[in-house]
Coordinates of C-alpha atoms in Angstrom, one line a residue:
M38 CA -3.2 -50.3 -56.7
S39 CA -2.3 -48.5 -59.9
A40 CA -1.7 -44.8 -60.2
A41 CA -5.0 -44.3 -62.1
E42 CA -7.1 -46.0 -59.5
Y43 CA -5.4 -44.0 -56.7
E44 CA -6.2 -40.8 -58.5
A45 CA -9.8 -41.9 -59.0
D46 CA -10.2 -42.7 -55.3
S47 CA -8.6 -39.3 -54.3
E48 CA -11.0 -37.4 -56.6
E49 CA -14.0 -39.3 -55.1
S50 CA -12.9 -38.4 -51.5
V51 CA -12.3 -34.8 -52.4
S52 CA -15.7 -34.6 -54.1
F53 CA -17.4 -36.2 -51.1
S54 CA -15.6 -33.8 -48.7
A55 CA -16.6 -30.8 -50.9
G56 CA -20.2 -31.9 -51.1
E57 CA -20.5 -32.5 -47.4
Q58 CA -22.0 -29.7 -45.4
V59 CA -20.1 -28.8 -42.2
E60 CA -22.2 -27.5 -39.4
P61 CA -20.8 -24.4 -37.7
V62 CA -19.7 -24.9 -34.1
S63 CA -21.5 -22.6 -31.8
N64 CA -19.2 -20.4 -29.6
P65 CA -20.5 -20.3 -26.0
F66 CA -18.6 -17.1 -25.3
T67 CA -19.9 -14.3 -27.4
M68 CA -18.6 -10.8 -27.7
D69 CA -21.5 -9.4 -25.7
D70 CA -20.8 -11.7 -22.8
A71 CA -17.2 -10.6 -22.7
I72 CA -18.2 -7.0 -22.7
K73 CA -20.7 -7.6 -19.9
K74 CA -18.1 -9.4 -17.8
Q75 CA -15.5 -6.7 -18.4
S76 CA -18.0 -4.0 -17.4
A77 CA -19.0 -6.0 -14.3
Y78 CA -15.3 -6.3 -13.2
K79 CA -14.8 -2.6 -13.7
E80 CA -17.9 -1.8 -11.6
I81 CA -16.6 -4.1 -8.8
L82 CA -13.2 -2.4 -8.9
M83 CA -14.7 1.0 -8.8
Q84 CA -17.0 0.1 -5.8
L85 CA -14.2 -1.5 -3.9
P86 CA -12.3 1.7 -2.7
M87 CA -15.6 3.4 -2.0
Q88 CA -16.8 0.6 0.2
L89 CA -13.5 0.4 2.0
Q90 CA -13.6 4.1 2.7
L91 CA -17.1 4.0 4.0
A92 CA -16.3 1.0 6.2
S93 CA -13.4 2.8 7.9
P94 CA -14.2 6.6 8.4
A95 CA -11.8 6.9 11.3
A96 CA -8.9 5.5 9.2
R97 CA -9.9 7.9 6.3
E98 CA -9.9 10.9 8.7
W99 CA -6.6 9.9 10.1
I100 CA -5.0 9.5 6.7
N101 CA -6.4 12.9 5.6
R102 CA -5.1 14.6 8.7
R103 CA -1.6 13.1 8.1
R104 CA -1.8 14.1 4.4
E105 CA -2.6 17.7 5.3
N106 CA 0.3 17.9 7.7
V107 CA 2.9 16.7 5.2
R108 CA 5.7 19.2 4.7
P109 CA 6.9 20.0 1.2
W110 CA 9.2 17.2 0.1
L111 CA 11.6 19.6 -1.5
I112 CA 12.2 21.1 1.9
F113 CA 12.3 17.6 3.5
V114 CA 15.1 16.4 1.2
N115 CA 17.0 19.7 0.9
T116 CA 20.6 18.6 1.6
Q117 CA 21.8 22.1 2.1
K118 CA 19.9 22.1 5.4
F119 CA 22.0 19.3 6.7
K120 CA 24.3 20.4 9.4
A121 CA 25.9 18.6 12.3
P122 CA 24.7 19.8 15.7
P123 CA 27.3 21.6 17.8
N124 CA 26.7 19.7 21.0
V125 CA 24.5 17.0 22.6
Q126 CA 22.0 19.4 24.0
R127 CA 21.3 21.0 20.7
W128 CA 21.2 17.5 19.1
S129 CA 18.4 16.3 21.5
K130 CA 16.4 19.5 20.9
R131 CA 16.8 19.3 17.1
L132 CA 15.8 15.6 17.1
A133 CA 12.6 16.3 19.0
K134 CA 11.7 19.4 16.8
N135 CA 12.3 17.5 13.6
V136 CA 10.2 14.5 14.7
E137 CA 7.4 16.8 15.6
Y138 CA 7.7 19.0 12.5
F139 CA 8.2 16.1 9.9
Q140 CA 6.1 13.4 11.6
S141 CA 3.8 13.0 8.6
N142 CA 6.8 12.8 6.2
Y143 CA 8.4 10.2 8.4
M144 CA 5.2 8.2 8.4
F145 CA 5.1 8.1 4.6
V146 CA 8.7 7.1 4.5
F147 CA 7.8 4.1 6.8
I148 CA 4.8 3.3 4.5
G149 CA 7.1 3.5 1.4
L150 CA 9.5 1.0 2.9
I151 CA 6.6 -1.4 3.7
L152 CA 5.4 -1.1 0.1
Y153 CA 8.9 -1.7 -1.2
C154 CA 9.2 -4.9 0.9
L155 CA 5.8 -6.1 -0.4
I156 CA 6.7 -5.5 -4.0
T157 CA 10.0 -7.3 -3.7
S158 CA 8.4 -10.3 -1.8
P159 CA 5.7 -11.8 -4.0
L160 CA 4.8 -14.5 -1.4
L161 CA 4.3 -12.0 1.3
L162 CA 2.3 -9.8 -1.0
I163 CA -0.1 -12.7 -1.8
A164 CA -0.5 -13.5 1.9
V165 CA -1.3 -9.8 2.8
A166 CA -3.7 -9.6 -0.2
A167 CA -5.4 -12.7 1.0
S168 CA -5.8 -11.3 4.5
F169 CA -7.2 -8.0 3.3
G170 CA -9.5 -9.9 0.9
A171 CA -10.9 -12.0 3.7
C172 CA -11.6 -8.8 5.7
Y173 CA -13.3 -7.3 2.7
I174 CA -15.5 -10.3 2.2
L175 CA -16.4 -10.2 5.9
S176 CA -17.4 -6.5 5.6
L177 CA -19.7 -7.4 2.7
K178 CA -21.3 -10.2 4.6
N179 CA -21.9 -8.0 7.7
A180 CA -23.5 -5.4 5.5
E181 CA -26.0 -8.0 4.3
K182 CA -26.5 -9.9 7.5
K183 CA -24.9 -10.0 10.9
I184 CA -23.0 -13.1 11.9
I185 CA -24.4 -14.8 15.0
I186 CA -22.7 -17.8 16.6
G187 CA -24.3 -19.5 19.6
G188 CA -26.8 -16.8 20.0
H189 CA -24.2 -14.1 20.3
E190 CA -23.5 -11.5 17.6
I191 CA -19.9 -11.4 16.4
S192 CA -18.8 -7.8 15.8
L193 CA -16.8 -6.9 12.7
A194 CA -13.8 -6.0 14.9
H195 CA -13.7 -9.4 16.4
Q196 CA -13.9 -11.0 12.9
Y197 CA -11.0 -8.9 11.8
A198 CA -9.1 -10.0 14.8
A199 CA -9.8 -13.7 14.0
V200 CA -8.6 -13.2 10.5
G201 CA -5.4 -11.6 11.8
I202 CA -4.8 -14.5 14.2
F203 CA -5.3 -17.1 11.5
S204 CA -3.1 -15.1 9.1
L205 CA -0.2 -15.0 11.5
P206 CA 1.2 -18.5 10.6
I207 CA 0.9 -17.8 6.9
L208 CA 2.6 -14.4 7.2
Y209 CA 5.3 -15.9 9.3
M210 CA 6.0 -18.6 6.7
A211 CA 6.0 -15.8 4.0
G212 CA 8.8 -14.0 5.9
A213 CA 6.8 -11.2 7.5
G214 CA 8.9 -11.3 10.7
A215 CA 12.2 -10.6 8.8
V216 CA 10.5 -7.9 6.7
L217 CA 9.0 -6.3 9.8
F218 CA 12.4 -6.1 11.6
W219 CA 14.0 -4.8 8.4
V220 CA 11.4 -2.1 8.0
L221 CA 11.6 -1.0 11.6
G222 CA 15.4 -0.9 11.6
A223 CA 15.6 1.0 8.3
S224 CA 12.9 3.5 9.3
F225 CA 14.6 4.1 12.6
F226 CA 18.0 4.6 11.0
I227 CA 16.6 7.0 8.3
I228 CA 14.5 9.0 10.8
V229 CA 17.3 9.4 13.3
I230 CA 19.9 10.4 10.7
H231 CA 17.6 12.9 9.1
A232 CA 16.3 14.4 12.3
S233 CA 19.8 14.6 13.7
L234 CA 21.4 16.4 10.7
Y235 CA 18.5 18.5 9.4
N236 CA 18.9 22.1 10.6
I237 CA 15.4 22.8 11.7
E238 CA 16.5 25.9 13.5
S239 CA 16.8 27.6 10.1
I240 CA 13.1 27.2 9.6
L241 CA 11.6 27.4 13.1
G242 CA 14.4 29.4 14.8
S243 CA 16.3 28.6 17.9
D244 CA 15.8 29.8 21.4
E245 CA 19.6 29.9 22.0
E246 CA 20.4 32.1 19.0
P247 CA 19.3 35.4 20.6
F248 CA 21.4 34.6 23.7
D249 CA 24.4 33.8 21.5
L250 CA 24.0 37.0 19.6
Q251 CA 23.8 39.0 22.8
M252 CA 26.9 37.4 24.2
E253 CA 28.8 38.2 21.0
Q254 CA 27.7 41.9 21.1
V255 CA 28.9 42.2 24.7

């Protein structure tokens, strides 16, 4: 084929392609559908905490009570209040007073350690999220219709217990046992050290101080 024939053929193909009408491809996903789906997801996420709160009023009341009893964190972490107890008797009394006074703060320290372990363990986080997701789906199903097996109604508490039992092997394989022991050990260590060294007598006073002052005056 000569150069002139090749150029003629290329011009014919270009003219044929230019004259051919290309039908537009319809997009099944329009912008309106994307906006509707996004709004639907937002509505579900907004309804989720509300439904969880309504489903567990006792837990909500307990959390609110603990939140109200939280002592100021600046006082809790004030290192100037740390002081070694003079004797074992004062140490035992200080330990009991600190645990009673800062019990809500210690609880949030325990929760913080649990969240830290979940964040640093993605597999465990997925397993826990799946368990809570199953419980949430069961709560929605029970709101619509009660689950009856063999003529007996299965309560929501029993369904939660079944989810927990079936989740135990998955949580064990995800390392929940090691995480649980670590959280308990770290929480116990932090609470005992803080409750032993924090001079709670400077806030609540001590029953032995007036006696000590009287003895010094005599």
